[in-house]
Coordinates of C-alpha atoms in Angstrom, one line a residue:
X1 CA 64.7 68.1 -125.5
X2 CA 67.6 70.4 -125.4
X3 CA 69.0 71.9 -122.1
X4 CA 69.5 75.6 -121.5
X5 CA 72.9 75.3 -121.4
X6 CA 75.3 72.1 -122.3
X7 CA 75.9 69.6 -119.4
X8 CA 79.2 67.5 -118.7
X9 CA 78.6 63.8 -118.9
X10 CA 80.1 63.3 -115.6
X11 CA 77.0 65.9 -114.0
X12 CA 74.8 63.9 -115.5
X13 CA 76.2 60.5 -114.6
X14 CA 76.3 62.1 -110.7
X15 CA 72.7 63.1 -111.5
X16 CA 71.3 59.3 -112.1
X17 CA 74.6 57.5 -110.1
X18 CA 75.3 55.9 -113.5
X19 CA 78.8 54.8 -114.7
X20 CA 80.2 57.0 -117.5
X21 CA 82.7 55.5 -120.2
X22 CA 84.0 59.1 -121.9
X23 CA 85.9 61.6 -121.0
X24 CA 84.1 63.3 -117.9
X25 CA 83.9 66.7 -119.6
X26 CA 82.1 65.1 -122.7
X27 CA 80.0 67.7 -123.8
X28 CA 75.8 66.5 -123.3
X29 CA 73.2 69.1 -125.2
X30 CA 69.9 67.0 -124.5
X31 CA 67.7 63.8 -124.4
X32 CA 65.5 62.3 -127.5
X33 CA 64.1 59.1 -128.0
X34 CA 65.6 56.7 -131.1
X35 CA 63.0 58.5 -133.4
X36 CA 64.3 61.8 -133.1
X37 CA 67.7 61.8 -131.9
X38 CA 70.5 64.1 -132.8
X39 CA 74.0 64.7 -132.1
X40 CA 74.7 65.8 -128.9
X41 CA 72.0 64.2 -127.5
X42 CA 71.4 61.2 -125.1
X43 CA 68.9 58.4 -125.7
X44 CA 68.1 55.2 -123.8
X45 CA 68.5 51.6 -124.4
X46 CA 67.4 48.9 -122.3
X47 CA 66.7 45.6 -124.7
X48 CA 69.9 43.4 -126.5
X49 CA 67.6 43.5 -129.4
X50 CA 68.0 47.6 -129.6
X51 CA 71.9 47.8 -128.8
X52 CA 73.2 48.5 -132.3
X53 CA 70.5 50.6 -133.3
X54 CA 71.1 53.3 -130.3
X55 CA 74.9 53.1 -130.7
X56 CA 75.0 53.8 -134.5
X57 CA 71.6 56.3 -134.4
X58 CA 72.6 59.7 -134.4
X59 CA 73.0 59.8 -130.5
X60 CA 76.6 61.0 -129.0
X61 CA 75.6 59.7 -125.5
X62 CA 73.7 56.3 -125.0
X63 CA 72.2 55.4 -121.6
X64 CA 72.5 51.3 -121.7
X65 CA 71.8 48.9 -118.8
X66 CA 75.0 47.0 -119.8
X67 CA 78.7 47.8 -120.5
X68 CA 79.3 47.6 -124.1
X69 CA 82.1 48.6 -126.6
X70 CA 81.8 52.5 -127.0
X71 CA 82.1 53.6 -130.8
X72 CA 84.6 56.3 -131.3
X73 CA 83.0 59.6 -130.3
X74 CA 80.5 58.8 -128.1
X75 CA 80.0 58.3 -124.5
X76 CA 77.9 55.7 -122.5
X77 CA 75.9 56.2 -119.6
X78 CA 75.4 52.3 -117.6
X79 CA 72.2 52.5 -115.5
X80 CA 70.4 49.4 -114.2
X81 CA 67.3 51.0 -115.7
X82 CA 67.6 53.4 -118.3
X83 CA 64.1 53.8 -118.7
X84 CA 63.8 55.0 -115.1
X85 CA 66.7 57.3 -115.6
X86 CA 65.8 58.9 -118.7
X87 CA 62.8 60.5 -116.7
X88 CA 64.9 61.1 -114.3
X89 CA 67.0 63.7 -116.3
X90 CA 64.2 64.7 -118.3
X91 CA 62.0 66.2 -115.4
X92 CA 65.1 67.2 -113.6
X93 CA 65.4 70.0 -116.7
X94 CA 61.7 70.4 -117.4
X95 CA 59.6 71.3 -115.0
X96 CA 56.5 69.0 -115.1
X97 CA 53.6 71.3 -114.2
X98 CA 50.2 69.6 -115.3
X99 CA 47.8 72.4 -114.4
X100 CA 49.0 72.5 -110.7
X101 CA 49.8 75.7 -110.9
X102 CA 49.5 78.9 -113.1
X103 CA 52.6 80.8 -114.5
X104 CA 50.7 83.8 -116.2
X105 CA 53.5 83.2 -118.7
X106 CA 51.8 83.1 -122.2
X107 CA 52.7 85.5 -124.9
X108 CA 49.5 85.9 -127.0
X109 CA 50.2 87.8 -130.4
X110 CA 47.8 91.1 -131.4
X111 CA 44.6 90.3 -132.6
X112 CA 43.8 86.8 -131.1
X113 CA 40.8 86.0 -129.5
X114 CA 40.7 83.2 -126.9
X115 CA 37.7 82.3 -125.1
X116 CA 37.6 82.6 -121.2
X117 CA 36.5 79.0 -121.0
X118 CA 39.4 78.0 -122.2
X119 CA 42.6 76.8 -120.0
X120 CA 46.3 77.5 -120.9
X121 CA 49.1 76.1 -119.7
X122 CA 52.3 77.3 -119.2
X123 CA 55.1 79.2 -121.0
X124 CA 52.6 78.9 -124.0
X125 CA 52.9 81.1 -126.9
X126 CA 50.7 82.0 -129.6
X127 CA 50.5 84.3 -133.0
X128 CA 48.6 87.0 -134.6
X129 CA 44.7 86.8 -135.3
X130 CA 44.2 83.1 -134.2
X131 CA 40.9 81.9 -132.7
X132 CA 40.5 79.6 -129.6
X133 CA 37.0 78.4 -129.3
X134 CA 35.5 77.4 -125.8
X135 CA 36.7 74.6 -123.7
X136 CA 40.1 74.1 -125.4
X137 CA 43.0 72.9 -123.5
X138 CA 46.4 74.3 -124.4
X139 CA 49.1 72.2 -122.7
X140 CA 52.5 73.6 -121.4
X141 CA 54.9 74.8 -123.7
X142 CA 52.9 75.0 -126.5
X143 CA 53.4 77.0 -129.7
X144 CA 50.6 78.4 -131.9
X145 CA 51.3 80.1 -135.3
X146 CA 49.3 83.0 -136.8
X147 CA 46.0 82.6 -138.1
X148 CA 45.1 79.8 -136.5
X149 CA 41.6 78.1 -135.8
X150 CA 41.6 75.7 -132.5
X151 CA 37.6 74.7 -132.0
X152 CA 35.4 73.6 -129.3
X153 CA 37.0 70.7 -126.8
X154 CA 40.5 70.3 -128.8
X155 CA 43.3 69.6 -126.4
X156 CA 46.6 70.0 -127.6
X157 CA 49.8 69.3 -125.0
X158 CA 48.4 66.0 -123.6
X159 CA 50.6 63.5 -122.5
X160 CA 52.2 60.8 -125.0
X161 CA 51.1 57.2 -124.9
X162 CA 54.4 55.8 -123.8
X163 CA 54.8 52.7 -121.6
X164 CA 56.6 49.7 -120.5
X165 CA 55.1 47.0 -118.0
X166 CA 57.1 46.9 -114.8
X167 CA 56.0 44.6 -111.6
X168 CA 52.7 43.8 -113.4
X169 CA 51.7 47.3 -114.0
X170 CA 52.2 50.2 -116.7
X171 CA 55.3 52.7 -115.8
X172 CA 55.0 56.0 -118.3
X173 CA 57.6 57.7 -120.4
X174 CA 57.5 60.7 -119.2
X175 CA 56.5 63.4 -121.6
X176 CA 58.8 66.6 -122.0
X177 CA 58.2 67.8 -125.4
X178 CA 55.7 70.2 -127.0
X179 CA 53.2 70.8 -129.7
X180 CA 53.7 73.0 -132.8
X181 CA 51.0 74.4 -134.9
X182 CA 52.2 76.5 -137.5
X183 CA 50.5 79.4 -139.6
X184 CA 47.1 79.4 -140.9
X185 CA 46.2 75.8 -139.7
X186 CA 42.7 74.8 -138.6
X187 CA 41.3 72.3 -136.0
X188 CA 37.8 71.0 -136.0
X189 CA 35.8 70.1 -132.4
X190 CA 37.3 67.1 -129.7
X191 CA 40.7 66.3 -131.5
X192 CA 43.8 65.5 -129.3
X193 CA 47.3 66.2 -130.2
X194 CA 50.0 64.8 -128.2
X195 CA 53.1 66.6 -127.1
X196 CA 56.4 64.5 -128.2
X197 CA 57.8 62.6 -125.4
X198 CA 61.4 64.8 -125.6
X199 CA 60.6 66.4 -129.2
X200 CA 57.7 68.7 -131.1
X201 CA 54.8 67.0 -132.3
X202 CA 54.3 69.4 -135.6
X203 CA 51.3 70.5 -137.6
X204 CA 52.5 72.1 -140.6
X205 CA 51.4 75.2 -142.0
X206 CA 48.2 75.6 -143.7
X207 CA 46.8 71.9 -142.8
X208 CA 43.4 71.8 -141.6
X209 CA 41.9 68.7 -139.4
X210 CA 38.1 68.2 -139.1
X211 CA 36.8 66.8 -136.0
X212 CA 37.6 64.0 -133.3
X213 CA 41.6 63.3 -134.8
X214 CA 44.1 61.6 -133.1
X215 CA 47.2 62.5 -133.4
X216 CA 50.5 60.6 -131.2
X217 CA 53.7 62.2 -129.5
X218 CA 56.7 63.3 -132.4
X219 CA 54.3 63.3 -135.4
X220 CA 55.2 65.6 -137.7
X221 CA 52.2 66.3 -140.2
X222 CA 53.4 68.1 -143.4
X223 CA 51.9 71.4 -144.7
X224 CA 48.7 71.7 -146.6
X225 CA 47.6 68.4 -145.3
X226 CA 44.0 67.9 -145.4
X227 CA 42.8 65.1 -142.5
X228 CA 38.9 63.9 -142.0
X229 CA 36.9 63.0 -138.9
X230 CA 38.2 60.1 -137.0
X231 CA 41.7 59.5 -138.4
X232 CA 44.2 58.2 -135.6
X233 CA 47.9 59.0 -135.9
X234 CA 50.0 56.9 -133.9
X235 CA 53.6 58.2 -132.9
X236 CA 56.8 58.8 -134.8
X237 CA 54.9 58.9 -138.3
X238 CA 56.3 61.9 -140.8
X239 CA 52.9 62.8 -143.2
X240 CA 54.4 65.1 -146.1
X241 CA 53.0 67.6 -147.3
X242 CA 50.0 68.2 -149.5
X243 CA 48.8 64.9 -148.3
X244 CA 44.9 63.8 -147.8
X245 CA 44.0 61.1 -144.9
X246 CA 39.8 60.4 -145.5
X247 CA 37.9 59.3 -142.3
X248 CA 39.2 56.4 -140.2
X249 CA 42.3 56.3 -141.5
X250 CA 44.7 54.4 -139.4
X251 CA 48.7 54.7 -139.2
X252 CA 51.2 52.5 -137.1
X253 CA 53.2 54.3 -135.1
X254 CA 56.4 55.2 -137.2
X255 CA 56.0 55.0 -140.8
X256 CA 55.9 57.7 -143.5
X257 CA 54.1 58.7 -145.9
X258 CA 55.0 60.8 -149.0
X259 CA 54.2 64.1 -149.9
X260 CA 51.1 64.1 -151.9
X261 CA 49.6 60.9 -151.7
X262 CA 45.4 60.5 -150.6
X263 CA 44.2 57.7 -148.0
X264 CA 41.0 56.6 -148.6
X265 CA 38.7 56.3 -145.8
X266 CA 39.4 52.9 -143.4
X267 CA 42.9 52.2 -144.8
X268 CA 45.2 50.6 -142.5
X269 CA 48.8 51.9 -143.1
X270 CA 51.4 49.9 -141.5
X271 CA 54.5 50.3 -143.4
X272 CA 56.3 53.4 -145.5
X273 CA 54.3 54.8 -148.6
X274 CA 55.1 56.4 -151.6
X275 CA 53.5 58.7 -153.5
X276 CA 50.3 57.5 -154.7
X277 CA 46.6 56.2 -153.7
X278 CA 45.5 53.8 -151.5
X279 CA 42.4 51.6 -149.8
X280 CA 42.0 48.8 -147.7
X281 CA 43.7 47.3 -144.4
X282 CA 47.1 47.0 -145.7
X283 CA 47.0 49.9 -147.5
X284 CA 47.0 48.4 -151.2
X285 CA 47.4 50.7 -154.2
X286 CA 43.9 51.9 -155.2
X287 CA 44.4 50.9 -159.0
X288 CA 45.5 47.4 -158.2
X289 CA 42.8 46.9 -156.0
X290 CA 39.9 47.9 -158.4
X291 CA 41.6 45.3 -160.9
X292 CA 41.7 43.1 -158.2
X293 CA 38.1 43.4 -157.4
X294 CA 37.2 43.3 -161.1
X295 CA 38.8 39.8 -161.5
X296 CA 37.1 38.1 -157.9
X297 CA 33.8 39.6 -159.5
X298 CA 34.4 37.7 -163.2
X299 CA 34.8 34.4 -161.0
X300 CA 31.4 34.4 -159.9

């Protein structure tokens, strides 16, 4: 998530009552989670296990439950809970709306037809000639291409599935991002697309999803993807482009997979792929797993 306008480490420190190590004019452009993180930005840390990860990912500020050695560059932000402050700052520059109220804001581009059944949200904006079908829920901020298709009972915007335990009980992440659908992409009936927790989650142009998908916060799917019913999508994953995902696939939240490349239906993908075909629960090349199979059959 990127502020309107830069922010001065010390305002933010003020903001949460942190500490600050940096100068106090440090420039701060925005907040992202590990995933996504650019310069500028801050993003949170509160494990030992994660410390060296945060301070050399591409984050200038990192918000830390522990004084640590700053690398040269970057700022710290000492919080007794980071996560806790993280929303903090995040809804303090994004209004969180949820339905309770009605902006009127949307920019809806000549020729689209949206049906009255359907509810957007806020500061919403969509293209030229694209089609909403009854009972779709657009979710704040969300950004719709040209030419798009959204059927029956889609919601796109919803919140991400984000939590830590806290006293016994599930504390949420706070979800500030959006959704991106780009040109000419279709969505079948009843799939749900996550906004990203402080990024887009993107559907590239020219994909097209069939019905009841999953897809989690900060997934980026490529363009010309082709996705069957039932595929779940966890968060973080990058799917590039020209890639096919047959029904009930299944991907762990943040691998990739190359551009190109077909999932057969009920594979389980839980690590990177590259390029090529693949079935089963781990995701085993197709061709090795038909020689596989002949070999267990030539035992018998």
């Amino acid at each position: 998530m990127r502020f309107h306008s830069p922010q001065k480490l010390k305002t933010i420190a003020e903001l949460i009552g942190a500490e600050f190590v940096g100068p106090e004019d440090f420039e701060v452009l925005g907040t992202n989670e590990i995933h996504m993180v650019k310069q500028g930005e801050i993003v949170f840390v509160n494990h030992p296990k994660y410390y060296d990860k945060a301070l050399n990912s591409e984050a200038t500020i990192i918000l830390i439950d522990k004084k640590v050695e700053c690398p040269e560059g970057k700022a710290l932000l000492v919080s007794d809970d980071p996560f806790r402050d993280f929303n903090k700052i995040n809804t303090h520059f994004t209004r969180i709306y949820n339905f309770t109220e009605e902006l009127h804001d949307a920019e809806i581009g000549e020729g689209t037809r949206i049906h009255s059944s359907a509810v957007i949200g806020n500061n919403v904006k969509i293209g030229k000639n694209s089609l909403i079908f009854p009972n779709v829920v657009i979710g704040d901020r969300s950004v719709i291409g040209d030419n798009v298709i959204i059927q029956s009972g889609t919601v796109l915007g919803g919140d991400a599935f984000y939590y830590r335990k806290l006293n016994g009980n599930f504390d949420r992440l706070i979800s500030v991002g959006n959704v991106v659908i780009e040109n000419n992409v279709e969505i079948g009936n009843n799939c749900t697309i996550d906004r990203g927790v402080t990024d887009s989650t993107i559907i590239g142009e020219g994909s097209v999803l069939d019905n009841q998908i999953q897809i989690g916060h900060d997934t980026v799917i490529g363009k010309k993807c082709l996705i069957a019913s039932q595929v779940g999508i966890a968060g973080c994953c990058v799917i590039g482009d020209e890639v096919t995902l047959w029904g009930q696939v299944g991907i762990a939240s943040g691998n990739k997979i190359e551009a190109g490349s077909v999932i057969l239906g009920k594979t389980g993908v839980n690590r990177d792929l590259k390029k090529g075909t693949y079935i089963g629960m781990f995701a085993e090349d197709f061709k090795g797993y038909l020689k596989k199979e002949v070999k267990l059959r030539n035992l018998k």
